[in-house]
Amino acid sequence: MKKIAVVTPYYREPIEVLQQCHESVLTQQVHADVVHLMVADGVPNDAIDAWKVEHIRLPRAHGNNGNTPRAVGALLADAQGCDFIAFLDADNWYHPGHLSSLLRMHESSRVDICSSLRTFHRLDGSNLNVSEAGEDQLQHVDTSCLLLHRNAFPLNNVWFQMPNEISPICDRVFLRAALHQRRSIASTQQRTVAFRTTYEVHYRTAHEVAPEICKSKEEDVRKALSFLMSVEGVQKTVEKLGFWSASW
């Protein structure tokens, strides 16, 4: 039986949000051994010790959008001999059939990376009826939508090599790294990940007023893109990752 690790970095999310995330992993019906690694980025929640997870506690917060705990979780999954690594951010959750659909995609295509699409949700978890054109056209893949086969595990170095200044767009950087390394990628084109959005653009698209938290989130993205376009950003990105892309 194949072994899948689901890696979840977390920081200060409420326990009910973390529980929804974890329970969505527990209820996946997939012909594989699934282990959930929850990695505390410096602020561990003791309640998680009682859950069916591997609870990893990092000694301090790293402030890079979960990249360091994501990298640590992926490293442990590799060391434990997992065949696949999936990611699930702590404020998101899987819909039923997510992992099984990705596994079927791999079995039929034998690609290095399988992915899905998302449904979008307000902070309270209720459905927000929007989508992203770039995602639907497979130009963007959210981290929580990824399933990596062991062949692609070297890509996980990107999580800790990535300059902290561009961590707000870490999923876009990761996808560009995968394309740069010519990794094969396929999408189920099924919306099997629930994404709790903190991006103002999604609320605007739905003709709603965005929560206050969304303003700082989008400002972080603008700063990351601005850094990427600077001389220092180009130099640092090439030095750390070995490439720079004109499209992020």
Tab-separated table of N, CA, C and O in Angstrom, residues 7 18 25 27 39 41 51 59 70 78 83 93 96-97 105 126 139 156 174 177 218-219 221 228 240 243:
chain	number	residue	atom	x	y	z
A	7	VAL	N	1.157	17.385	4.822
A	7	VAL	CA	1.933	18.311	5.652
A	7	VAL	C	1.143	19.601	5.860
A	7	VAL	O	0.768	20.273	4.891
A	18	LEU	N	-8.209	24.399	13.001
A	18	LEU	CA	-7.245	23.305	12.903
A	18	LEU	C	-7.950	21.955	12.901
A	18	LEU	O	-7.550	21.039	12.176
A	25	VAL	N	-8.681	15.413	6.629
A	25	VAL	CA	-7.671	14.420	6.257
A	25	VAL	C	-8.091	13.045	6.753
A	25	VAL	O	-8.003	12.043	6.026
A	27	THR	N	-10.972	11.811	7.180
A	27	THR	CA	-12.135	11.247	6.493
A	27	THR	C	-11.893	10.963	5.014
A	27	THR	O	-12.820	10.562	4.300
A	39	VAL	N	2.829	20.831	11.703
A	39	VAL	CA	4.096	21.433	12.132
A	39	VAL	C	3.824	22.819	12.700
A	39	VAL	O	3.416	23.740	11.978
A	41	ASP	N	4.663	26.347	13.867
A	41	ASP	CA	5.692	27.336	13.563
A	41	ASP	C	5.931	28.228	14.783
A	41	ASP	O	5.649	29.421	14.776
A	51	TRP	N	-4.483	14.193	19.027
A	51	TRP	CA	-5.035	13.840	17.727
A	51	TRP	C	-4.180	12.769	17.046
A	51	TRP	O	-3.033	12.511	17.435
A	59	PRO	N	11.007	25.543	17.341
A	59	PRO	CA	11.277	26.357	18.530
A	59	PRO	C	10.885	27.824	18.414
A	59	PRO	O	10.737	28.505	19.431
A	70	ARG	N	6.738	23.865	6.415
A	70	ARG	CA	6.382	23.033	5.262
A	70	ARG	C	7.601	22.216	4.821
A	70	ARG	O	7.499	21.015	4.520
A	78	ASP	N	9.796	12.444	3.649
A	78	ASP	CA	10.777	11.778	2.792
A	78	ASP	C	11.577	10.760	3.594
A	78	ASP	O	11.764	9.610	3.179
A	83	ASP	N	5.584	7.707	-0.194
A	83	ASP	CA	5.574	7.677	-1.658
A	83	ASP	C	5.079	8.991	-2.247
A	83	ASP	O	5.443	9.350	-3.373
A	93	TRP	N	-9.308	23.044	4.013
A	93	TRP	CA	-9.672	21.655	4.270
A	93	TRP	C	-9.923	20.939	2.949
A	93	TRP	O	-10.130	21.561	1.911
A	96	PRO	N	-14.335	15.586	0.407
A	96	PRO	CA	-14.255	14.124	0.238
A	96	PRO	C	-13.765	13.766	-1.164
A	96	PRO	O	-14.155	14.393	-2.153
A	97	GLY	N	-12.896	12.770	-1.223
A	97	GLY	CA	-12.405	12.290	-2.511
A	97	GLY	C	-11.195	13.026	-3.045
A	97	GLY	O	-10.701	12.695	-4.132
A	105	MET	N	-5.222	10.103	-10.631
A	105	MET	CA	-4.561	10.874	-11.678
A	105	MET	C	-3.128	10.406	-11.870
A	105	MET	O	-2.655	10.233	-12.993
A	126	SER	N	-18.236	29.626	5.075
A	126	SER	CA	-19.352	29.598	4.120
A	126	SER	C	-18.842	29.796	2.693
A	126	SER	O	-17.800	30.416	2.461
A	139	GLN	N	-2.624	28.028	-14.754
A	139	GLN	CA	-1.466	28.918	-14.662
A	139	GLN	C	-1.055	29.162	-13.215
A	139	GLN	O	-0.040	29.780	-12.954
A	156	ASN	N	11.074	20.059	-2.909
A	156	ASN	CA	10.750	20.594	-1.584
A	156	ASN	C	11.862	21.476	-1.025
A	156	ASN	O	11.630	22.225	-0.068
A	174	PHE	N	6.807	28.148	-6.243
A	174	PHE	CA	6.972	26.693	-6.301
A	174	PHE	C	6.593	26.153	-7.679
A	174	PHE	O	7.291	25.297	-8.237
A	177	ALA	N	9.251	26.951	-10.131
A	177	ALA	CA	10.400	26.063	-9.926
A	177	ALA	C	10.143	24.700	-10.553
A	177	ALA	O	11.033	24.107	-11.179
A	218	GLU	N	-3.066	41.446	0.799
A	218	GLU	CA	-2.790	41.845	-0.583
A	218	GLU	C	-1.615	42.811	-0.659
A	218	GLU	O	-0.885	42.823	-1.647
A	219	GLU	N	-1.402	43.601	0.380
A	219	GLU	CA	-0.235	44.472	0.423
A	219	GLU	C	1.039	43.640	0.480
A	219	GLU	O	2.051	43.976	-0.154
A	221	VAL	N	1.450	40.722	-0.873
A	221	VAL	CA	1.649	40.200	-2.226
A	221	VAL	C	2.265	41.264	-3.117
A	221	VAL	O	3.202	40.993	-3.883
A	228	LEU	N	10.518	41.121	-6.356
A	228	LEU	CA	10.938	40.258	-7.459
A	228	LEU	C	11.399	41.057	-8.667
A	228	LEU	O	12.279	40.617	-9.411
A	240	LYS	N	19.454	32.087	-4.719
A	240	LYS	CA	18.827	31.095	-3.849
A	240	LYS	C	18.216	29.937	-4.623
A	240	LYS	O	18.343	28.769	-4.237
A	243	PHE	N	17.170	30.370	-10.621
A	243	PHE	CA	16.455	30.839	-11.810
A	243	PHE	C	15.639	32.069	-11.438
A	243	PHE	O	15.412	32.371	-10.270
